Amino acid sequence: MTPLAWIVVMSFAGGLLSVLVASVFAFAARPNWVPVLISYAIGALLGASFLEVLPHAIEAAESPEKAAMNVLAGIMLFFVLEKLVLWRHCHDEGCAGHEHGGGQHGHGHGHDHGRSGLLILVGDTFHNFVDGILIAAAFVESTPLGIVTALAIIAHEIPQEVGDFLILLHSGYSRTRALVFNLLSSLATLVGGILAYFALSHVQSLVPVFLALAAASMIYVAVADLIPGLHKRTELRATAQQVLLIAAGIASIVFAHPLAERALG
C-alpha cells in the first residue's frame, strides 16, 4: 500500500479501535457504578494530561513558557465555553435548575447539563487530530515506524477513552449517544492524518497549540467540574475509594505510557 493508504487505514482503525475497546468496558459498567468510576476518569484525565500530553506540548513548543501560555489560554477558553453552555441552558430552560439542582452536582445523570461531556469532546477532538498528524509523520518516514506509532497511540488512548466515555455518561449522555459522539470525535484522527500527509510542515506547526488545548480541557474538566463533586461524599470509606480509583486511573496511563513514549518520543 502507498503511505497515504496506510495513513487512512491506520488513522481510521486507530481511532475506531480505541473508542470501541473503551466503550466495551464502559458499557459493562452498571449505571450506579458511573458516579463511583468518575474517580477513575479523573485519574485517567490527569494522568494523560500531565504524563502524556503536556510533555509533548512543551517539547513541541518554542519554549516551556509558550506552552504554559497556550495551556493557560486553553483553560480560559474552556471556562468561557462552559459559561456559554450555562447561558444557553438558562435561556432555553430557565436558571432555577442551577440553584436548586446544584446541591447534587456530580451525582447521577444530567446535573451538569452536559457541559463536562461537551468540554471533554472538544478537547478529545484536538487530541485525536494531533494523533493523526503523528501517524502521518511516522508513515512518511517509514511504514514500520508508522505501524508501531499507530499501535502505540491505540494503546495509550484506551484508558483515556474509558475515562471520556464515563464522563459522557455521568454528564447525562445515553450510552448510544456517548458511543456515537466518541466515534465522531475519533474521526479527527483521520482528518489530521490526511491533512498532515498533504501539508505536513504547515500542520505540524499547529501541534503545540492543539496539544496545549487538549491538555487544558482535561485539566479543566477534572479540576473544575469533576473533583468538586467528589467532595460531597466526606465519609472516610468514600474518600479512600476515591483516592484508590484516581490512583488506578493514573496508573493505567503510566502503564500505557512506555509504549507510547518509545514510539512517539
PDB file of C-alpha atoms in Angstrom:
ATOM      1  CA  MET A   1       0.000   0.000   0.000  1.00  0.00           C
ATOM      2  CA  THR A   2       1.019   3.613  -0.513  1.00  0.00           C
ATOM      3  CA  PRO A   3       1.890   5.773   2.520  1.00  0.00           C
ATOM      4  CA  LEU A   4      -1.416   7.654   2.096  1.00  0.00           C
ATOM      5  CA  ALA A   5      -3.384   4.388   2.095  1.00  0.00           C
ATOM      6  CA  TRP A   6      -1.572   3.263   5.264  1.00  0.00           C
ATOM      7  CA  ILE A   7      -2.302   6.625   6.901  1.00  0.00           C
ATOM      8  CA  VAL A   8      -6.017   6.424   6.060  1.00  0.00           C
ATOM      9  CA  VAL A   9      -6.363   2.809   7.212  1.00  0.00           C
ATOM     10  CA  MET A  10      -4.382   3.149  10.438  1.00  0.00           C
ATOM     11  CA  SER A  11      -5.800   6.563  11.384  1.00  0.00           C
ATOM     12  CA  PHE A  12      -9.348   5.291  10.935  1.00  0.00           C
ATOM     13  CA  ALA A  13      -8.638   1.952  12.627  1.00  0.00           C
ATOM     14  CA  GLY A  14      -6.686   3.585  15.452  1.00  0.00           C
ATOM     15  CA  GLY A  15      -9.473   5.973  16.385  1.00  0.00           C
ATOM     16  CA  LEU A  16     -12.178   3.345  15.923  1.00  0.00           C
ATOM     17  CA  LEU A  17     -10.450   0.582  17.887  1.00  0.00           C
ATOM     18  CA  SER A  18      -9.550   2.745  20.875  1.00  0.00           C
ATOM     19  CA  VAL A  19     -13.148   4.011  21.158  1.00  0.00           C
ATOM     20  CA  LEU A  20     -14.713   0.555  20.705  1.00  0.00           C
ATOM     21  CA  VAL A  21     -12.435  -1.128  23.258  1.00  0.00           C
ATOM     22  CA  ALA A  22     -13.116   1.681  25.748  1.00  0.00           C
ATOM     23  CA  SER A  23     -16.870   1.516  25.099  1.00  0.00           C
ATOM     24  CA  VAL A  24     -16.943  -2.243  25.764  1.00  0.00           C
ATOM     25  CA  PHE A  25     -15.610  -1.542  29.255  1.00  0.00           C
ATOM     26  CA  ALA A  26     -17.926   1.403  29.810  1.00  0.00           C
ATOM     27  CA  PHE A  27     -20.999  -0.446  28.513  1.00  0.00           C
ATOM     28  CA  ALA A  28     -20.297  -3.234  31.005  1.00  0.00           C
ATOM     29  CA  ALA A  29     -20.460  -0.754  33.876  1.00  0.00           C
ATOM     30  CA  ARG A  30     -23.808  -0.620  35.646  1.00  0.00           C
ATOM     31  CA  PRO A  31     -25.473   2.805  35.781  1.00  0.00           C
ATOM     32  CA  ASN A  32     -24.972   3.086  39.545  1.00  0.00           C
ATOM     33  CA  TRP A  33     -21.251   2.480  39.049  1.00  0.00           C
ATOM     34  CA  VAL A  34     -20.779   5.587  36.904  1.00  0.00           C
ATOM     35  CA  PRO A  35     -20.602   8.163  39.743  1.00  0.00           C
ATOM     36  CA  VAL A  36     -18.073   5.927  41.518  1.00  0.00           C
ATOM     37  CA  LEU A  37     -15.981   5.320  38.401  1.00  0.00           C
ATOM     38  CA  ILE A  38     -15.814   9.063  37.795  1.00  0.00           C
ATOM     39  CA  SER A  39     -12.884   8.970  40.244  1.00  0.00           C
ATOM     40  CA  TYR A  40     -11.097   6.636  37.815  1.00  0.00           C
ATOM     41  CA  ALA A  41     -11.936   9.021  34.970  1.00  0.00           C
ATOM     42  CA  ILE A  42     -10.386  11.914  36.907  1.00  0.00           C
ATOM     43  CA  GLY A  43      -7.177   9.931  37.357  1.00  0.00           C
ATOM     44  CA  ALA A  44      -7.094   8.961  33.668  1.00  0.00           C
ATOM     45  CA  LEU A  45      -7.620  12.576  32.613  1.00  0.00           C
ATOM     46  CA  LEU A  46      -4.953  13.977  34.941  1.00  0.00           C
ATOM     47  CA  GLY A  47      -2.526  11.163  34.097  1.00  0.00           C
ATOM     48  CA  ALA A  48      -2.991  11.631  30.342  1.00  0.00           C
ATOM     49  CA  SER A  49      -2.639  15.389  30.658  1.00  0.00           C
ATOM     50  CA  PHE A  50       0.429  15.611  32.909  1.00  0.00           C
ATOM     51  CA  LEU A  51       2.268  12.446  31.825  1.00  0.00           C
ATOM     52  CA  GLU A  52       1.482  12.289  28.113  1.00  0.00           C
ATOM     53  CA  VAL A  53       0.033  15.413  26.511  1.00  0.00           C
ATOM     54  CA  LEU A  54       1.775  18.232  28.414  1.00  0.00           C
ATOM     55  CA  PRO A  55       5.330  16.838  27.997  1.00  0.00           C
ATOM     56  CA  HIS A  56       4.764  16.601  24.228  1.00  0.00           C
ATOM     57  CA  ALA A  57       3.232  20.089  24.160  1.00  0.00           C
ATOM     58  CA  ILE A  58       6.277  21.535  25.944  1.00  0.00           C
ATOM     59  CA  GLU A  59       8.674  19.622  23.686  1.00  0.00           C
ATOM     60  CA  ALA A  60       6.900  20.787  20.516  1.00  0.00           C
ATOM     61  CA  ALA A  61       6.524  24.429  21.583  1.00  0.00           C
ATOM     62  CA  GLU A  62       9.076  27.163  21.010  1.00  0.00           C
ATOM     63  CA  SER A  63       9.662  27.353  24.770  1.00  0.00           C
ATOM     64  CA  PRO A  64       8.162  25.996  28.004  1.00  0.00           C
ATOM     65  CA  GLU A  65       6.780  29.478  28.673  1.00  0.00           C
ATOM     66  CA  LYS A  66       4.938  29.471  25.329  1.00  0.00           C
ATOM     67  CA  ALA A  67       3.490  26.029  26.089  1.00  0.00           C
ATOM     68  CA  ALA A  68       2.348  27.222  29.525  1.00  0.00           C
ATOM     69  CA  MET A  69       0.708  30.288  27.959  1.00  0.00           C
ATOM     70  CA  ASN A  70      -1.140  28.059  25.479  1.00  0.00           C
ATOM     71  CA  VAL A  71      -2.423  25.840  28.301  1.00  0.00           C
ATOM     72  CA  LEU A  72      -3.482  28.887  30.338  1.00  0.00           C
ATOM     73  CA  ALA A  73      -5.276  30.328  27.305  1.00  0.00           C
ATOM     74  CA  GLY A  74      -6.941  26.947  26.796  1.00  0.00           C
ATOM     75  CA  ILE A  75      -8.219  26.872  30.388  1.00  0.00           C
ATOM     76  CA  MET A  76      -9.678  30.360  29.913  1.00  0.00           C
ATOM     77  CA  LEU A  77     -11.236  29.242  26.623  1.00  0.00           C
ATOM     78  CA  PHE A  78     -12.942  26.254  28.240  1.00  0.00           C
ATOM     79  CA  PHE A  79     -14.135  28.432  31.121  1.00  0.00           C
ATOM     80  CA  VAL A  80     -15.808  30.767  28.610  1.00  0.00           C
ATOM     81  CA  LEU A  81     -17.183  27.820  26.637  1.00  0.00           C
ATOM     82  CA  GLU A  82     -18.708  26.359  29.809  1.00  0.00           C
ATOM     83  CA  LYS A  83     -20.249  29.749  30.620  1.00  0.00           C
ATOM     84  CA  LEU A  84     -21.789  29.829  27.134  1.00  0.00           C
ATOM     85  CA  VAL A  85     -23.287  26.366  27.683  1.00  0.00           C
ATOM     86  CA  LEU A  86     -24.743  27.550  31.015  1.00  0.00           C
ATOM     87  CA  TRP A  87     -26.038  30.742  29.380  1.00  0.00           C
ATOM     88  CA  ARG A  88     -27.743  28.743  26.645  1.00  0.00           C
ATOM     89  CA  HIS A  89     -29.291  26.434  29.250  1.00  0.00           C
ATOM     90  CA  CYS A  90     -30.586  29.429  31.206  1.00  0.00           C
ATOM     91  CA  HIS A  91     -32.291  30.858  28.134  1.00  0.00           C
ATOM     92  CA  ASP A  92     -33.667  27.521  26.944  1.00  0.00           C
ATOM     93  CA  GLU A  93     -34.873  26.044  30.239  1.00  0.00           C
ATOM     94  CA  GLY A  94     -34.607  28.764  32.871  1.00  0.00           C
ATOM     95  CA  CYS A  95     -31.944  29.141  35.537  1.00  0.00           C
ATOM     96  CA  ALA A  96     -33.808  27.701  38.504  1.00  0.00           C
ATOM     97  CA  GLY A  97     -32.190  24.326  37.982  1.00  0.00           C
ATOM     98  CA  HIS A  98     -28.765  25.753  38.654  1.00  0.00           C
ATOM     99  CA  GLU A  99     -29.701  26.858  42.109  1.00  0.00           C
ATOM    100  CA  HIS A 100     -31.976  24.022  43.173  1.00  0.00           C
ATOM    101  CA  GLY A 101     -30.041  21.225  41.484  1.00  0.00           C
ATOM    102  CA  GLY A 102     -26.603  22.464  42.386  1.00  0.00           C
ATOM    103  CA  GLY A 103     -26.515  20.513  45.618  1.00  0.00           C
ATOM    104  CA  GLN A 104     -26.341  17.282  43.650  1.00  0.00           C
ATOM    105  CA  HIS A 105     -23.791  18.350  41.118  1.00  0.00           C
ATOM    106  CA  GLY A 106     -21.533  15.435  40.334  1.00  0.00           C
ATOM    107  CA  HIS A 107     -24.118  12.754  41.185  1.00  0.00           C
ATOM    108  CA  GLY A 108     -26.443  10.982  38.843  1.00  0.00           C
ATOM    109  CA  HIS A 109     -27.005  11.995  35.257  1.00  0.00           C
ATOM    110  CA  GLY A 110     -27.571  15.383  33.728  1.00  0.00           C
ATOM    111  CA  HIS A 111     -26.870  17.585  36.761  1.00  0.00           C
ATOM    112  CA  ASP A 112     -24.150  19.489  34.911  1.00  0.00           C
ATOM    113  CA  HIS A 113     -26.425  19.896  31.872  1.00  0.00           C
ATOM    114  CA  GLY A 114     -23.948  18.050  29.674  1.00  0.00           C
ATOM    115  CA  ARG A 115     -21.218  20.668  29.863  1.00  0.00           C
ATOM    116  CA  SER A 116     -18.469  18.320  31.155  1.00  0.00           C
ATOM    117  CA  GLY A 117     -19.224  15.975  28.269  1.00  0.00           C
ATOM    118  CA  LEU A 118     -19.123  18.806  25.741  1.00  0.00           C
ATOM    119  CA  LEU A 119     -15.805  20.144  27.011  1.00  0.00           C
ATOM    120  CA  ILE A 120     -14.200  16.715  27.040  1.00  0.00           C
ATOM    121  CA  LEU A 121     -15.390  16.041  23.486  1.00  0.00           C
ATOM    122  CA  VAL A 122     -13.846  19.303  22.275  1.00  0.00           C
ATOM    123  CA  GLY A 123     -10.519  18.548  23.949  1.00  0.00           C
ATOM    124  CA  ASP A 124     -10.538  14.925  22.773  1.00  0.00           C
ATOM    125  CA  THR A 125     -11.103  16.081  19.194  1.00  0.00           C
ATOM    126  CA  PHE A 126      -7.978  18.274  19.379  1.00  0.00           C
ATOM    127  CA  HIS A 127      -6.029  15.342  20.814  1.00  0.00           C
ATOM    128  CA  ASN A 128      -7.259  12.923  18.132  1.00  0.00           C
ATOM    129  CA  PHE A 129      -6.333  15.426  15.411  1.00  0.00           C
ATOM    130  CA  VAL A 130      -2.768  15.549  16.726  1.00  0.00           C
ATOM    131  CA  ASP A 131      -2.660  11.731  16.857  1.00  0.00           C
ATOM    132  CA  GLY A 132      -3.490  11.708  13.152  1.00  0.00           C
ATOM    133  CA  ILE A 133      -0.628  14.115  12.459  1.00  0.00           C
ATOM    134  CA  LEU A 134       1.776  11.878  14.399  1.00  0.00           C
ATOM    135  CA  ILE A 135       0.633   8.800  12.486  1.00  0.00           C
ATOM    136  CA  ALA A 136       1.080  10.575   9.145  1.00  0.00           C
ATOM    137  CA  ALA A 137       4.537  11.877  10.062  1.00  0.00           C
ATOM    138  CA  ALA A 138       5.618   8.368  11.057  1.00  0.00           C
ATOM    139  CA  PHE A 139       4.356   6.749   7.825  1.00  0.00           C
ATOM    140  CA  VAL A 140       6.050   9.419   5.717  1.00  0.00           C
ATOM    141  CA  GLU A 141       9.281   8.345   7.431  1.00  0.00           C
ATOM    142  CA  SER A 142       8.727   4.579   7.051  1.00  0.00           C
ATOM    143  CA  THR A 143       5.901   2.045   7.056  1.00  0.00           C
ATOM    144  CA  PRO A 144       7.202   0.005  10.051  1.00  0.00           C
ATOM    145  CA  LEU A 145       7.539   3.177  12.139  1.00  0.00           C
ATOM    146  CA  GLY A 146       4.020   4.195  11.148  1.00  0.00           C
ATOM    147  CA  ILE A 147       2.549   0.855  12.211  1.00  0.00           C
ATOM    148  CA  VAL A 148       4.326   0.917  15.576  1.00  0.00           C
ATOM    149  CA  THR A 149       3.247   4.525  16.139  1.00  0.00           C
ATOM    150  CA  ALA A 150      -0.396   3.743  15.348  1.00  0.00           C
ATOM    151  CA  LEU A 151      -0.369   0.749  17.717  1.00  0.00           C
ATOM    152  CA  ALA A 152       1.212   2.881  20.438  1.00  0.00           C
ATOM    153  CA  ILE A 153      -1.466   5.538  20.003  1.00  0.00           C
ATOM    154  CA  ILE A 154      -4.223   2.924  20.297  1.00  0.00           C
ATOM    155  CA  ALA A 155      -2.612   1.560  23.481  1.00  0.00           C
ATOM    156  CA  HIS A 156      -2.308   4.897  25.255  1.00  0.00           C
ATOM    157  CA  GLU A 157      -5.697   6.169  24.048  1.00  0.00           C
ATOM    158  CA  ILE A 158      -7.740   3.286  25.503  1.00  0.00           C
ATOM    159  CA  PRO A 159      -7.573   4.229  29.224  1.00  0.00           C
ATOM    160  CA  GLN A 160      -8.214   7.879  28.394  1.00  0.00           C
ATOM    161  CA  GLU A 161     -11.183   6.944  26.164  1.00  0.00           C
ATOM    162  CA  VAL A 162     -12.635   4.854  29.004  1.00  0.00           C
ATOM    163  CA  GLY A 163     -12.483   7.942  31.215  1.00  0.00           C
ATOM    164  CA  ASP A 164     -14.025  10.108  28.491  1.00  0.00           C
ATOM    165  CA  PHE A 165     -16.866   7.633  27.973  1.00  0.00           C
ATOM    166  CA  LEU A 166     -17.630   7.541  31.708  1.00  0.00           C
ATOM    167  CA  ILE A 167     -17.678  11.343  31.835  1.00  0.00           C
ATOM    168  CA  LEU A 168     -20.186  11.457  28.973  1.00  0.00           C
ATOM    169  CA  LEU A 169     -22.431   9.001  30.844  1.00  0.00           C
ATOM    170  CA  HIS A 170     -22.018  10.998  34.056  1.00  0.00           C
ATOM    171  CA  SER A 171     -22.849  14.176  32.129  1.00  0.00           C
ATOM    172  CA  GLY A 172     -26.225  12.822  31.057  1.00  0.00           C
ATOM    173  CA  TYR A 173     -25.488  11.249  27.674  1.00  0.00           C
ATOM    174  CA  SER A 174     -27.094   7.897  26.915  1.00  0.00           C
ATOM    175  CA  ARG A 175     -24.719   5.013  26.188  1.00  0.00           C
ATOM    176  CA  THR A 176     -25.617   5.137  22.496  1.00  0.00           C
ATOM    177  CA  ARG A 177     -25.094   8.905  22.240  1.00  0.00           C
ATOM    178  CA  ALA A 178     -21.814   8.647  24.135  1.00  0.00           C
ATOM    179  CA  LEU A 179     -20.601   5.981  21.696  1.00  0.00           C
ATOM    180  CA  VAL A 180     -21.713   7.971  18.627  1.00  0.00           C
ATOM    181  CA  PHE A 181     -20.107  11.220  19.813  1.00  0.00           C
ATOM    182  CA  ASN A 182     -16.870   9.432  20.748  1.00  0.00           C
ATOM    183  CA  LEU A 183     -16.778   7.801  17.307  1.00  0.00           C
ATOM    184  CA  LEU A 184     -17.346  11.168  15.617  1.00  0.00           C
ATOM    185  CA  SER A 185     -14.558  12.692  17.720  1.00  0.00           C
ATOM    186  CA  SER A 186     -12.256   9.821  16.713  1.00  0.00           C
ATOM    187  CA  LEU A 187     -12.666  10.801  13.040  1.00  0.00           C
ATOM    188  CA  ALA A 188     -10.451  13.795  13.823  1.00  0.00           C
ATOM    189  CA  THR A 189      -7.558  11.288  13.755  1.00  0.00           C
ATOM    190  CA  LEU A 190      -8.340  10.533  10.123  1.00  0.00           C
ATOM    191  CA  VAL A 191      -8.706  14.228   9.263  1.00  0.00           C
ATOM    192  CA  GLY A 192      -5.407  15.059  10.961  1.00  0.00           C
ATOM    193  CA  GLY A 193      -3.634  12.213   9.173  1.00  0.00           C
ATOM    194  CA  ILE A 194      -4.841  13.200   5.699  1.00  0.00           C
ATOM    195  CA  LEU A 195      -4.147  16.916   6.193  1.00  0.00           C
ATOM    196  CA  ALA A 196      -0.702  16.166   7.569  1.00  0.00           C
ATOM    197  CA  TYR A 197       0.150  13.970   4.573  1.00  0.00           C
ATOM    198  CA  PHE A 198      -0.571  16.794   2.114  1.00  0.00           C
ATOM    199  CA  ALA A 199       0.729  19.687   4.224  1.00  0.00           C
ATOM    200  CA  LEU A 200       2.885  18.143   6.940  1.00  0.00           C
ATOM    201  CA  SER A 201       5.114  21.167   7.596  1.00  0.00           C
ATOM    202  CA  HIS A 202       2.178  23.582   7.894  1.00  0.00           C
ATOM    203  CA  VAL A 203       0.035  21.292  10.038  1.00  0.00           C
ATOM    204  CA  GLN A 204       2.906  20.331  12.340  1.00  0.00           C
ATOM    205  CA  SER A 205       3.360  23.992  13.291  1.00  0.00           C
ATOM    206  CA  LEU A 206      -0.070  23.840  14.946  1.00  0.00           C
ATOM    207  CA  VAL A 207       0.727  20.730  17.005  1.00  0.00           C
ATOM    208  CA  PRO A 208       1.881  22.633  20.139  1.00  0.00           C
ATOM    209  CA  VAL A 209      -1.364  24.649  20.202  1.00  0.00           C
ATOM    210  CA  PHE A 210      -3.612  21.612  19.706  1.00  0.00           C
ATOM    211  CA  LEU A 211      -1.743  19.639  22.380  1.00  0.00           C
ATOM    212  CA  ALA A 212      -1.995  22.549  24.817  1.00  0.00           C
ATOM    213  CA  LEU A 213      -5.743  22.849  24.188  1.00  0.00           C
ATOM    214  CA  ALA A 214      -6.195  19.100  24.689  1.00  0.00           C
ATOM    215  CA  ALA A 215      -4.268  19.249  27.992  1.00  0.00           C
ATOM    216  CA  ALA A 216      -6.237  22.320  29.098  1.00  0.00           C
ATOM    217  CA  SER A 217      -9.570  20.577  28.506  1.00  0.00           C
ATOM    218  CA  MET A 218      -8.509  17.525  30.535  1.00  0.00           C
ATOM    219  CA  ILE A 219      -7.224  19.599  33.440  1.00  0.00           C
ATOM    220  CA  TYR A 220     -10.217  21.939  33.428  1.00  0.00           C
ATOM    221  CA  VAL A 221     -12.856  19.200  33.352  1.00  0.00           C
ATOM    222  CA  ALA A 222     -11.087  17.129  36.029  1.00  0.00           C
ATOM    223  CA  VAL A 223     -10.384  20.000  38.425  1.00  0.00           C
ATOM    224  CA  ALA A 224     -13.303  22.392  37.830  1.00  0.00           C
ATOM    225  CA  ASP A 225     -16.187  20.028  37.055  1.00  0.00           C
ATOM    226  CA  LEU A 226     -15.484  16.572  38.456  1.00  0.00           C
ATOM    227  CA  ILE A 227     -13.346  16.870  41.604  1.00  0.00           C
ATOM    228  CA  PRO A 228     -15.771  19.256  43.397  1.00  0.00           C
ATOM    229  CA  GLY A 229     -18.459  16.572  43.104  1.00  0.00           C
ATOM    230  CA  LEU A 230     -16.250  14.105  44.973  1.00  0.00           C
ATOM    231  CA  HIS A 231     -16.119  16.413  47.993  1.00  0.00           C
ATOM    232  CA  LYS A 232     -19.846  15.941  48.524  1.00  0.00           C
ATOM    233  CA  ARG A 233     -19.048  12.497  49.963  1.00  0.00           C
ATOM    234  CA  THR A 234     -16.878  13.183  53.005  1.00  0.00           C
ATOM    235  CA  GLU A 235     -17.008   9.839  54.824  1.00  0.00           C
ATOM    236  CA  LEU A 236     -13.654   8.065  55.214  1.00  0.00           C
ATOM    237  CA  ARG A 237     -14.652   4.977  53.194  1.00  0.00           C
ATOM    238  CA  ALA A 238     -15.827   7.060  50.236  1.00  0.00           C
ATOM    239  CA  THR A 239     -12.670   9.189  50.361  1.00  0.00           C
ATOM    240  CA  ALA A 240     -10.421   6.109  50.392  1.00  0.00           C
ATOM    241  CA  GLN A 241     -12.361   4.646  47.460  1.00  0.00           C
ATOM    242  CA  GLN A 242     -11.999   7.886  45.517  1.00  0.00           C
ATOM    243  CA  VAL A 243      -8.252   8.094  46.155  1.00  0.00           C
ATOM    244  CA  LEU A 244      -7.719   4.476  45.090  1.00  0.00           C
ATOM    245  CA  LEU A 245      -9.728   4.911  41.889  1.00  0.00           C
ATOM    246  CA  ILE A 246      -7.954   8.158  40.984  1.00  0.00           C
ATOM    247  CA  ALA A 247      -4.651   6.348  41.524  1.00  0.00           C
ATOM    248  CA  ALA A 248      -5.900   3.480  39.318  1.00  0.00           C
ATOM    249  CA  GLY A 249      -6.735   5.956  36.562  1.00  0.00           C
ATOM    250  CA  ILE A 250      -3.261   7.488  36.751  1.00  0.00           C
ATOM    251  CA  ALA A 251      -1.668   4.021  36.874  1.00  0.00           C
ATOM    252  CA  SER A 252      -3.455   2.941  33.695  1.00  0.00           C
ATOM    253  CA  ILE A 253      -1.846   5.881  31.898  1.00  0.00           C
ATOM    254  CA  VAL A 254       1.540   5.117  33.480  1.00  0.00           C
ATOM    255  CA  PHE A 255       1.453   1.519  32.246  1.00  0.00           C
ATOM    256  CA  ALA A 256       0.437   2.587  28.732  1.00  0.00           C
ATOM    257  CA  HIS A 257       2.978   5.423  28.665  1.00  0.00           C
ATOM    258  CA  PRO A 258       6.227   3.488  27.940  1.00  0.00           C
ATOM    259  CA  LEU A 259       4.915   2.078  24.648  1.00  0.00           C
ATOM    260  CA  ALA A 260       3.727   5.480  23.504  1.00  0.00           C
ATOM    261  CA  GLU A 261       6.980   7.128  24.665  1.00  0.00           C
ATOM    262  CA  ARG A 262       9.085   4.606  22.765  1.00  0.00           C
ATOM    263  CA  ALA A 263       7.203   5.192  19.537  1.00  0.00           C
ATOM    264  CA  LEU A 264       6.400   8.900  19.793  1.00  0.00           C
ATOM    265  CA  GLY A 265       9.271  10.284  21.843  1.00  0.00           C
TER     266      GLY A 265
END
